[in-house]
């Protein structure tokens, strides 16, 4: 992309590194003040709003396209195998390659963070106006109607017959039908809330960085540009150094590279664990626990054969979800999602089509980590998801598989599906299901918490509730890496809300 002022490496009031879910929100809101000169740096390509390729437009294509994905992988860890980690490398970030789910955080997440991390200022009531200012909906149920980000609660008529049958079977199994997942009471089963239109995934590069926003004279978007590190002088972040050696001065620097890229930039800057800096001969700027609290949602797919004629290609492949509690849940936490997807290409399915029911643990106990092995900004970080380190996580995922099988025994869903292909009849008891986890657990692609925020008395916090890095002035991190632990829902929309709230306090 050749943009106005692209070759200008002079001083900017604000430099934002990363144009994804958070960075696009920040660039939009902070450049609304015409007196503020803003530079947005994006490692991927900045397509015109109406010219995104199908790989990032189509909602049925999720991640993995090498031209628009960083291509990260996890360390083998407890599972003994790598897991592909999809992260968007394009203007719009991972909002351009994800499942396009747009759910608000439940009240229980906010309450947990206030209780455990001193984040009372980030309470549920305070967060709602920032969702509302982003949302463009019909305006019913207290949702926003005039914001830039279109979201839509799917109705029963907008999902396939199998998804409707799954919902009915879950209700027959005793689960509550929810009126909508973006209400105060979110537990139950129903269709998803999506940010799609006519099969198109509406990423933040399209919706927050519209043609009108991109035309602002005080906003520069520089794409296909990799950032190496932040330069800190006398305790203040003053410049961004690009991978090619160029330096750009800024009054304030905001890292919005995401859960994997932002901590890596911090570590290359000497901001993070001191032992990491010393190991790589990086001068220590400040010793902070960057990368030590990585979390993500582990998910176990069960696979069922289904009639090819009933897949319903006109409907979203991801249609419905059950949000509930495992037998091992603590207190009133809702720790399991059962989500659904229909696939017309069945591979090994005898019917030529498959229906997938995923058991996802959205309140995991296990914690992973991220570090860097090189000072080279083109070298991928070392990512250990930490999946299934805690035995309780295994037990709760087994609970999820048992929930799926119970629902599958109820009509009308039982009449639409055929054989359970995986884990299959051979995994008939809890021990057999547990054994299958090791070979089949994957990720929901919701990584968080590598640069966690917290109150003054949280010793493990790297930033405060406004994303300001401890011990370094003029430097913020604003993206999904800030969550103190992994939220209970898909992370893109809550992270947009977080960016919206921080931008409002910066204006």
mmCIF file of N, CA and C in Angstrom, residues 418-476:
data_model
loop_
_atom_site.group_PDB
_atom_site.id
_atom_site.type_symbol
_atom_site.label_atom_id
_atom_site.label_comp_id
_atom_site.label_asym_id
_atom_site.label_seq_id
_atom_site.Cartn_x
_atom_site.Cartn_y
_atom_site.Cartn_z
ATOM 1 N N UNK A 418 -25.513 -39.637 11.936
ATOM 2 C CA UNK A 418 -25.225 -41.060 11.836
ATOM 3 C C UNK A 418 -24.249 -41.486 12.913
ATOM 4 N N UNK A 419 -23.186 -42.138 12.497
ATOM 5 C CA UNK A 419 -22.227 -42.698 13.449
ATOM 6 C C UNK A 419 -21.320 -41.619 14.025
ATOM 7 N N UNK A 420 -20.905 -41.840 15.263
ATOM 8 C CA UNK A 420 -19.856 -41.014 15.858
ATOM 9 C C UNK A 420 -18.518 -41.506 15.312
ATOM 10 N N UNK A 421 -17.889 -40.687 14.480
ATOM 11 C CA UNK A 421 -16.640 -41.085 13.828
ATOM 12 C C UNK A 421 -15.425 -40.868 14.727
ATOM 13 N N UNK A 422 -15.466 -39.842 15.561
ATOM 14 C CA UNK A 422 -14.359 -39.556 16.482
ATOM 15 C C UNK A 422 -14.920 -38.849 17.711
ATOM 16 N N UNK A 423 -14.491 -39.234 18.914
ATOM 17 C CA UNK A 423 -13.495 -40.282 19.165
ATOM 18 C C UNK A 423 -13.993 -41.691 18.873
ATOM 19 N N UNK A 424 -15.300 -41.867 18.688
ATOM 20 C CA UNK A 424 -15.837 -43.140 18.238
ATOM 21 C C UNK A 424 -16.219 -44.088 19.350
ATOM 22 N N UNK A 425 -16.824 -45.195 18.936
ATOM 23 C CA UNK A 425 -17.351 -46.159 19.903
ATOM 24 C C UNK A 425 -16.262 -46.780 20.761
ATOM 25 N N UNK A 426 -15.029 -46.782 20.262
ATOM 26 C CA UNK A 426 -13.938 -47.351 21.042
ATOM 27 C C UNK A 426 -13.588 -46.547 22.270
ATOM 28 N N UNK A 427 -14.008 -45.285 22.289
ATOM 29 C CA UNK A 427 -13.778 -44.429 23.457
ATOM 30 C C UNK A 427 -15.083 -44.337 24.236
ATOM 31 N N UNK A 428 -15.454 -45.444 24.847
ATOM 32 C CA UNK A 428 -16.768 -45.518 25.476
ATOM 33 C C UNK A 428 -16.808 -45.096 26.917
ATOM 34 N N UNK A 429 -15.657 -45.035 27.597
ATOM 35 C CA UNK A 429 -15.658 -44.641 29.002
ATOM 36 C C UNK A 429 -14.756 -43.420 29.187
ATOM 37 N N UNK A 430 -14.752 -42.875 30.387
ATOM 38 C CA UNK A 430 -14.017 -41.644 30.653
ATOM 39 C C UNK A 430 -12.515 -41.828 30.427
ATOM 40 N N UNK A 431 -11.983 -42.962 30.802
ATOM 41 C CA UNK A 431 -10.549 -43.190 30.622
ATOM 42 C C UNK A 431 -10.179 -43.186 29.140
ATOM 43 N N UNK A 432 -11.030 -43.760 28.309
ATOM 44 C CA UNK A 432 -10.751 -43.806 26.871
ATOM 45 C C UNK A 432 -10.864 -42.418 26.247
ATOM 46 N N UNK A 433 -11.853 -41.653 26.692
ATOM 47 C CA UNK A 433 -11.974 -40.275 26.197
ATOM 48 C C UNK A 433 -10.755 -39.470 26.614
ATOM 49 N N UNK A 434 -10.346 -39.618 27.868
ATOM 50 C CA UNK A 434 -9.180 -38.901 28.372
ATOM 51 C C UNK A 434 -7.948 -39.222 27.525
ATOM 52 N N UNK A 435 -7.774 -40.473 27.172
ATOM 53 C CA UNK A 435 -6.629 -40.866 26.348
ATOM 54 C C UNK A 435 -6.682 -40.211 24.973
ATOM 55 N N UNK A 436 -7.894 -40.030 24.442
ATOM 56 C CA UNK A 436 -8.044 -39.423 23.118
ATOM 57 C C UNK A 436 -7.713 -37.933 23.126
ATOM 58 N N UNK A 437 -7.813 -37.288 24.282
ATOM 59 C CA UNK A 437 -7.538 -35.856 24.355
ATOM 60 C C UNK A 437 -6.128 -35.534 23.875
ATOM 61 N N UNK A 438 -5.166 -36.324 24.297
ATOM 62 C CA UNK A 438 -3.767 -36.015 24.011
ATOM 63 C C UNK A 438 -3.500 -35.914 22.512
ATOM 64 N N UNK A 439 -4.140 -36.745 21.723
ATOM 65 C CA UNK A 439 -3.883 -36.751 20.280
ATOM 66 C C UNK A 439 -4.784 -35.805 19.501
ATOM 67 N N UNK A 440 -5.849 -35.303 20.114
ATOM 68 C CA UNK A 440 -6.852 -34.582 19.324
ATOM 69 C C UNK A 440 -7.170 -33.173 19.797
ATOM 70 N N UNK A 441 -6.774 -32.777 20.998
ATOM 71 C CA UNK A 441 -7.073 -31.421 21.459
ATOM 72 C C UNK A 441 -6.360 -30.403 20.569
ATOM 73 N N UNK A 442 -7.102 -29.377 20.179
ATOM 74 C CA UNK A 442 -6.554 -28.267 19.406
ATOM 75 C C UNK A 442 -6.921 -26.973 20.128
ATOM 76 N N UNK A 443 -6.779 -25.856 19.454
ATOM 77 C CA UNK A 443 -7.046 -24.572 20.088
ATOM 78 C C UNK A 443 -8.207 -23.858 19.418
ATOM 79 N N UNK A 444 -8.952 -23.105 20.211
ATOM 80 C CA UNK A 444 -9.987 -22.205 19.704
ATOM 81 C C UNK A 444 -9.373 -20.965 19.062
ATOM 82 N N UNK A 445 -8.048 -20.824 19.129
ATOM 83 C CA UNK A 445 -7.322 -19.666 18.601
ATOM 84 C C UNK A 445 -7.721 -18.382 19.333
ATOM 85 N N UNK A 446 -7.767 -18.482 20.669
ATOM 86 C CA UNK A 446 -8.091 -17.327 21.508
ATOM 87 C C UNK A 446 -6.975 -17.051 22.516
ATOM 88 N N UNK A 447 -5.725 -16.855 22.078
ATOM 89 C CA UNK A 447 -4.630 -16.654 23.030
ATOM 90 C C UNK A 447 -4.688 -15.281 23.701
ATOM 91 N N UNK A 448 -4.361 -15.251 24.974
ATOM 92 C CA UNK A 448 -4.387 -14.004 25.744
ATOM 93 C C UNK A 448 -3.324 -14.043 26.842
ATOM 94 N N UNK A 449 -3.199 -12.903 27.533
ATOM 95 C CA UNK A 449 -2.606 -12.818 28.877
ATOM 96 C C UNK A 449 -1.087 -12.892 28.918
ATOM 97 N N UNK A 450 -0.395 -12.580 27.822
ATOM 98 C CA UNK A 450 1.063 -12.540 27.850
ATOM 99 C C UNK A 450 1.611 -11.205 28.348
ATOM 100 N N UNK A 451 0.759 -10.169 28.353
ATOM 101 C CA UNK A 451 1.135 -8.863 28.915
ATOM 102 C C UNK A 451 -0.004 -8.441 29.843
ATOM 103 N N UNK A 452 -0.234 -9.184 30.918
ATOM 104 C CA UNK A 452 -1.470 -9.020 31.691
ATOM 105 C C UNK A 452 -1.558 -7.686 32.415
ATOM 106 N N UNK A 453 -2.783 -7.167 32.461
ATOM 107 C CA UNK A 453 -3.033 -5.945 33.219
ATOM 108 C C UNK A 453 -3.476 -6.304 34.628
ATOM 109 N N UNK A 454 -3.294 -5.348 35.524
ATOM 110 C CA UNK A 454 -3.702 -5.557 36.905
ATOM 111 C C UNK A 454 -3.568 -4.281 37.703
ATOM 112 N N UNK A 455 -4.116 -4.310 38.912
ATOM 113 C CA UNK A 455 -4.019 -3.173 39.808
ATOM 114 C C UNK A 455 -2.635 -3.053 40.419
ATOM 115 N N UNK A 456 -2.452 -2.006 41.210
ATOM 116 C CA UNK A 456 -1.140 -1.717 41.783
ATOM 117 C C UNK A 456 -0.621 -2.844 42.657
ATOM 118 N N UNK A 457 -1.527 -3.624 43.240
ATOM 119 C CA UNK A 457 -1.097 -4.683 44.156
ATOM 120 C C UNK A 457 -1.026 -6.060 43.496
ATOM 121 N N UNK A 458 -1.151 -6.092 42.178
ATOM 122 C CA UNK A 458 -1.020 -7.357 41.457
ATOM 123 C C UNK A 458 0.440 -7.517 41.032
ATOM 124 N N UNK A 459 1.209 -8.392 41.685
ATOM 125 C CA UNK A 459 2.645 -8.487 41.390
ATOM 126 C C UNK A 459 2.955 -9.042 40.008
ATOM 127 N N UNK A 460 1.984 -9.702 39.387
ATOM 128 C CA UNK A 460 2.224 -10.317 38.083
ATOM 129 C C UNK A 460 1.754 -9.460 36.919
ATOM 130 N N UNK A 461 1.250 -8.261 37.209
ATOM 131 C CA UNK A 461 0.763 -7.386 36.145
ATOM 132 C C UNK A 461 1.931 -6.697 35.447
ATOM 133 N N UNK A 462 1.824 -6.564 34.138
ATOM 134 C CA UNK A 462 2.817 -5.856 33.336
ATOM 135 C C UNK A 462 2.342 -4.447 33.017
ATOM 136 N N UNK A 463 1.020 -4.274 32.884
ATOM 137 C CA UNK A 463 0.441 -2.969 32.548
ATOM 138 C C UNK A 463 -0.728 -2.682 33.481
ATOM 139 N N UNK A 464 -1.155 -1.413 33.493
ATOM 140 C CA UNK A 464 -2.337 -1.049 34.268
ATOM 141 C C UNK A 464 -3.576 -1.157 33.397
ATOM 142 N N UNK A 465 -4.724 -0.734 33.926
ATOM 143 C CA UNK A 465 -5.990 -0.923 33.226
ATOM 144 C C UNK A 465 -6.077 -0.090 31.949
ATOM 145 N N UNK A 466 -5.173 0.869 31.773
ATOM 146 C CA UNK A 466 -5.130 1.654 30.545
ATOM 147 C C UNK A 466 -3.994 1.222 29.629
ATOM 148 N N UNK A 467 -3.400 0.073 29.934
ATOM 149 C CA UNK A 467 -2.374 -0.482 29.063
ATOM 150 C C UNK A 467 -0.993 0.120 29.215
ATOM 151 N N UNK A 468 -0.779 0.978 30.215
ATOM 152 C CA UNK A 468 0.526 1.623 30.392
ATOM 153 C C UNK A 468 1.521 0.650 31.015
ATOM 154 N N UNK A 469 2.672 0.507 30.380
ATOM 155 C CA UNK A 469 3.681 -0.454 30.819
ATOM 156 C C UNK A 469 4.360 0.056 32.081
ATOM 157 N N UNK A 470 4.446 -0.811 33.067
ATOM 158 C CA UNK A 470 5.078 -0.439 34.329
ATOM 159 C C UNK A 470 6.561 -0.119 34.116
ATOM 160 N N UNK A 471 6.970 1.030 34.626
ATOM 161 C CA UNK A 471 8.378 1.397 34.597
ATOM 162 C C UNK A 471 8.852 2.047 33.320
ATOM 163 N N UNK A 472 7.966 2.210 32.327
ATOM 164 C CA UNK A 472 8.336 2.849 31.064
ATOM 165 C C UNK A 472 7.241 3.839 30.699
ATOM 166 N N UNK A 473 7.554 5.096 30.636
ATOM 167 C CA UNK A 473 6.545 6.082 30.248
ATOM 168 C C UNK A 473 6.464 6.169 28.727
ATOM 169 N N UNK A 474 5.306 6.615 28.254
ATOM 170 C CA UNK A 474 5.118 6.772 26.816
ATOM 171 C C UNK A 474 4.927 5.483 26.054
ATOM 172 N N UNK A 475 4.660 4.380 26.766
ATOM 173 C CA UNK A 475 4.500 3.083 26.107
ATOM 174 C C UNK A 475 3.285 2.362 26.662
ATOM 175 N N UNK A 476 2.403 1.938 25.770
ATOM 176 C CA UNK A 476 1.229 1.144 26.137
ATOM 177 C C UNK A 476 1.200 -0.133 25.302
#
